[in-house]
Amino acid sequence: MRWTPLAIALAVQAALLLWRLDRLPVWGDEQFTLDVVALPWGEIAETLRRDIHPPLYFVLAKLSGVGIIGLRAFSALTTLAATVALDRLILADRSETVRRWTLAVWALSPAVVLYGRMARSYALQTLLAVVALYAVVRLIEGRAAGATRARLEPCATAGLAIAALLYTHYLPGLAVAAALAVGALVARRVVPAAIALAVAGLAYLPWAVVLAEGMARAAEKRVYAITGSWLAELPVRAGYAALGLFAGEAHTVATFGLGLALCAGVAAALWMGWREAEARWLLLAAAAVGFLGAAKWVSFPFMPARLLWLQPWLLALTVAGAHAFTRDWARLWLGAWLGLLCVGQLFLAQQKGYLNKGYLIPFEEIAQLAQQGPVLADATNCDPSPLRAAVGPDRFRAIVGQEAIEAAADDQ
């Protein structure tokens, strides 16, 4: 039956997303969410303006509840909504085989389960990016015919979807807007695209100054690079992002090697799927802007989270591309991929082999061990704000660098 694959995917994904929402400790970015939603309504907008975050996710998060369990549950439910959007929009015109395999790898994706239930905007970005990119593709592939209202409706839908995405996070919103511009030039649909972008600009006007400030800050930001060069770091960021999105972020040495081998197959299948996509230049523009923007803002361990919004489209193209080869090869390769994803899910549940150890820092346990006296936290490579919340601001001091450590020791 038509609804059966979606129902199975939702059931499996709900079990993975909602099981033990307290499994991982609160980490730095989640603590920021907790701090913001605990504020009175009147203080939230100004706090976000100072920190250059757009407001939509935090408004919805405050409505969903203040505690970490409620916030993670909200993200998990939003991810399930993204699954429905993936099936109803991206996969609507795909073959039943491609649809089922895509839903399977999406539901079992460790990246989706890890980031899709965090108390951050990743899940909402993903849901809105599916809708916005679909609206943009529909606008670009459409033909101006019929009544004026019928011609303007796709423009307004695409513009409002881009605005909603911008109000959630700047990176995917700007990437989809850039994709619309590129798609319009390639397809010669400049006028409808200009109308859509005008709608998005008008809808986003109240927050435009904050967006400009955020872009200026991003341009000046120096991002940690293990190679010492931002440009030389791009292959590292691309490799880590691909491994995290397609194979997960928890590995043993063996699964890490298998994941790297898998990424080679993903690249080939993704290439084949992209070549057959009608909106390929539009999707390429969104991916390129998204990747370069994320690479400019964060270091390599955080790339998969910042690009989760691309995951539904990437998976659909990869699965479609795999079926461009022989049927037996596609089944064998996709089956091996699903097996690796299942192992990744097991490692996530066991808290084993996380590549980013920052997700596992037990701030609450540290706070319980340090019940008296000042608490010094090395903030060189992590955000210790959950420890600050646990011990209280009066006892907490964040330090960066050896000189700060020595100075703090001299003060005690």
PDB file of C-alpha atoms in Angstrom, residues 128-236:
ATOM      1  CA  LEU A 128      11.580  24.178   6.267  1.00  0.00           C
ATOM      2  CA  ALA A 129      14.418  23.534   3.800  1.00  0.00           C
ATOM      3  CA  VAL A 130      12.484  20.610   2.307  1.00  0.00           C
ATOM      4  CA  VAL A 131       9.450  22.862   1.863  1.00  0.00           C
ATOM      5  CA  ALA A 132      11.419  25.897   0.642  1.00  0.00           C
ATOM      6  CA  LEU A 133      13.554  24.005  -1.884  1.00  0.00           C
ATOM      7  CA  TYR A 134      10.483  22.176  -3.156  1.00  0.00           C
ATOM      8  CA  ALA A 135       8.672  25.504  -3.582  1.00  0.00           C
ATOM      9  CA  VAL A 136      11.678  26.935  -5.432  1.00  0.00           C
ATOM     10  CA  VAL A 137      11.948  23.903  -7.728  1.00  0.00           C
ATOM     11  CA  ARG A 138       8.209  24.123  -8.416  1.00  0.00           C
ATOM     12  CA  LEU A 139       8.535  27.811  -9.253  1.00  0.00           C
ATOM     13  CA  ILE A 140      11.529  27.354 -11.558  1.00  0.00           C
ATOM     14  CA  GLU A 141      10.079  24.355 -13.385  1.00  0.00           C
ATOM     15  CA  GLY A 142       6.635  25.968 -13.759  1.00  0.00           C
ATOM     16  CA  ARG A 143       5.340  27.834 -16.731  1.00  0.00           C
ATOM     17  CA  ALA A 144       3.651  31.224 -16.556  1.00  0.00           C
ATOM     18  CA  ALA A 145       0.148  30.362 -17.691  1.00  0.00           C
ATOM     19  CA  GLY A 146      -3.403  30.883 -16.553  1.00  0.00           C
ATOM     20  CA  ALA A 147      -4.748  33.667 -14.396  1.00  0.00           C
ATOM     21  CA  THR A 148      -2.527  36.206 -12.664  1.00  0.00           C
ATOM     22  CA  ARG A 149      -3.387  34.718  -9.274  1.00  0.00           C
ATOM     23  CA  ALA A 150      -2.304  31.263 -10.451  1.00  0.00           C
ATOM     24  CA  ARG A 151       1.003  32.688 -11.690  1.00  0.00           C
ATOM     25  CA  LEU A 152       1.704  34.628  -8.499  1.00  0.00           C
ATOM     26  CA  GLU A 153       0.854  31.876  -5.999  1.00  0.00           C
ATOM     27  CA  PRO A 154       4.110  29.888  -6.539  1.00  0.00           C
ATOM     28  CA  CYS A 155       6.099  33.124  -6.235  1.00  0.00           C
ATOM     29  CA  ALA A 156       4.482  34.019  -2.923  1.00  0.00           C
ATOM     30  CA  THR A 157       4.834  30.462  -1.593  1.00  0.00           C
ATOM     31  CA  ALA A 158       8.531  30.292  -2.450  1.00  0.00           C
ATOM     32  CA  GLY A 159       9.200  33.754  -1.021  1.00  0.00           C
ATOM     33  CA  LEU A 160       7.422  33.086   2.266  1.00  0.00           C
ATOM     34  CA  ALA A 161       9.122  29.694   2.602  1.00  0.00           C
ATOM     35  CA  ILE A 162      12.548  31.307   2.153  1.00  0.00           C
ATOM     36  CA  ALA A 163      11.646  33.988   4.715  1.00  0.00           C
ATOM     37  CA  ALA A 164      10.560  31.341   7.231  1.00  0.00           C
ATOM     38  CA  LEU A 165      13.844  29.508   6.685  1.00  0.00           C
ATOM     39  CA  LEU A 166      15.813  32.735   7.178  1.00  0.00           C
ATOM     40  CA  TYR A 167      13.904  33.360  10.410  1.00  0.00           C
ATOM     41  CA  THR A 168      15.093  29.905  11.533  1.00  0.00           C
ATOM     42  CA  HIS A 169      18.736  30.071  10.434  1.00  0.00           C
ATOM     43  CA  TYR A 170      20.619  32.304   8.044  1.00  0.00           C
ATOM     44  CA  LEU A 171      22.715  29.653   6.303  1.00  0.00           C
ATOM     45  CA  PRO A 172      19.996  27.483   4.690  1.00  0.00           C
ATOM     46  CA  GLY A 173      17.850  30.544   4.002  1.00  0.00           C
ATOM     47  CA  LEU A 174      20.631  32.291   2.079  1.00  0.00           C
ATOM     48  CA  ALA A 175      21.561  29.034   0.325  1.00  0.00           C
ATOM     49  CA  VAL A 176      18.005  28.480  -0.924  1.00  0.00           C
ATOM     50  CA  ALA A 177      17.730  32.131  -1.991  1.00  0.00           C
ATOM     51  CA  ALA A 178      20.975  31.756  -3.959  1.00  0.00           C
ATOM     52  CA  ALA A 179      19.655  28.533  -5.491  1.00  0.00           C
ATOM     53  CA  LEU A 180      16.539  30.368  -6.623  1.00  0.00           C
ATOM     54  CA  ALA A 181      18.654  33.042  -8.300  1.00  0.00           C
ATOM     55  CA  VAL A 182      20.842  30.463 -10.080  1.00  0.00           C
ATOM     56  CA  GLY A 183      17.857  28.377 -11.119  1.00  0.00           C
ATOM     57  CA  ALA A 184      16.104  31.452 -12.484  1.00  0.00           C
ATOM     58  CA  LEU A 185      19.091  32.360 -14.648  1.00  0.00           C
ATOM     59  CA  VAL A 186      19.495  28.823 -15.993  1.00  0.00           C
ATOM     60  CA  ALA A 187      15.771  28.351 -16.691  1.00  0.00           C
ATOM     61  CA  ARG A 188      15.167  31.960 -17.747  1.00  0.00           C
ATOM     62  CA  ARG A 189      12.559  32.472 -15.050  1.00  0.00           C
ATOM     63  CA  VAL A 190      13.970  35.758 -13.781  1.00  0.00           C
ATOM     64  CA  VAL A 191      10.694  37.628 -13.262  1.00  0.00           C
ATOM     65  CA  PRO A 192       8.974  34.981 -11.075  1.00  0.00           C
ATOM     66  CA  ALA A 193      12.216  34.531  -9.086  1.00  0.00           C
ATOM     67  CA  ALA A 194      12.532  38.289  -8.589  1.00  0.00           C
ATOM     68  CA  ILE A 195       8.959  38.414  -7.272  1.00  0.00           C
ATOM     69  CA  ALA A 196       9.648  35.546  -4.880  1.00  0.00           C
ATOM     70  CA  LEU A 197      12.837  37.170  -3.602  1.00  0.00           C
ATOM     71  CA  ALA A 198      10.995  40.464  -3.168  1.00  0.00           C
ATOM     72  CA  VAL A 199       8.345  38.702  -1.086  1.00  0.00           C
ATOM     73  CA  ALA A 200      11.058  37.078   1.023  1.00  0.00           C
ATOM     74  CA  GLY A 201      12.835  40.413   1.471  1.00  0.00           C
ATOM     75  CA  LEU A 202       9.687  42.227   2.559  1.00  0.00           C
ATOM     76  CA  ALA A 203       8.757  39.455   4.990  1.00  0.00           C
ATOM     77  CA  TYR A 204      12.272  39.493   6.447  1.00  0.00           C
ATOM     78  CA  LEU A 205      12.643  43.253   6.644  1.00  0.00           C
ATOM     79  CA  PRO A 206      12.185  43.441  10.477  1.00  0.00           C
ATOM     80  CA  TRP A 207      15.256  41.208  10.973  1.00  0.00           C
ATOM     81  CA  ALA A 208      17.361  42.328   8.008  1.00  0.00           C
ATOM     82  CA  VAL A 209      19.744  44.462  10.076  1.00  0.00           C
ATOM     83  CA  VAL A 210      20.529  41.540  12.382  1.00  0.00           C
ATOM     84  CA  LEU A 211      21.193  39.349   9.337  1.00  0.00           C
ATOM     85  CA  ALA A 212      23.620  41.937   7.969  1.00  0.00           C
ATOM     86  CA  GLU A 213      25.416  42.089  11.313  1.00  0.00           C
ATOM     87  CA  GLY A 214      25.645  38.308  11.397  1.00  0.00           C
ATOM     88  CA  MET A 215      27.141  38.139   7.904  1.00  0.00           C
ATOM     89  CA  ALA A 216      29.706  40.786   8.824  1.00  0.00           C
ATOM     90  CA  ARG A 217      30.656  38.846  11.949  1.00  0.00           C
ATOM     91  CA  ALA A 218      30.953  35.628   9.941  1.00  0.00           C
ATOM     92  CA  ALA A 219      33.251  37.333   7.424  1.00  0.00           C
ATOM     93  CA  GLU A 220      35.597  38.425  10.204  1.00  0.00           C
ATOM     94  CA  LYS A 221      35.486  35.199  12.206  1.00  0.00           C
ATOM     95  CA  ARG A 222      38.615  33.064  12.363  1.00  0.00           C
ATOM     96  CA  VAL A 223      37.719  29.378  12.367  1.00  0.00           C
ATOM     97  CA  TYR A 224      39.999  26.706  13.842  1.00  0.00           C
ATOM     98  CA  ALA A 225      41.746  24.699  11.097  1.00  0.00           C
ATOM     99  CA  ILE A 226      43.987  21.708  11.739  1.00  0.00           C
ATOM    100  CA  THR A 227      45.891  22.511   8.534  1.00  0.00           C
ATOM    101  CA  GLY A 228      46.376  26.131   9.530  1.00  0.00           C
ATOM    102  CA  SER A 229      44.638  27.358   6.369  1.00  0.00           C
ATOM    103  CA  TRP A 230      40.914  27.810   5.737  1.00  0.00           C
ATOM    104  CA  LEU A 231      41.319  26.956   2.060  1.00  0.00           C
ATOM    105  CA  ALA A 232      43.418  23.856   2.683  1.00  0.00           C
ATOM    106  CA  GLU A 233      40.875  22.794   5.302  1.00  0.00           C
ATOM    107  CA  LEU A 234      38.000  22.572   2.801  1.00  0.00           C
ATOM    108  CA  PRO A 235      38.719  18.915   1.824  1.00  0.00           C
ATOM    109  CA  VAL A 236      38.858  18.008   5.539  1.00  0.00           C
TER     110      VAL A 236
END
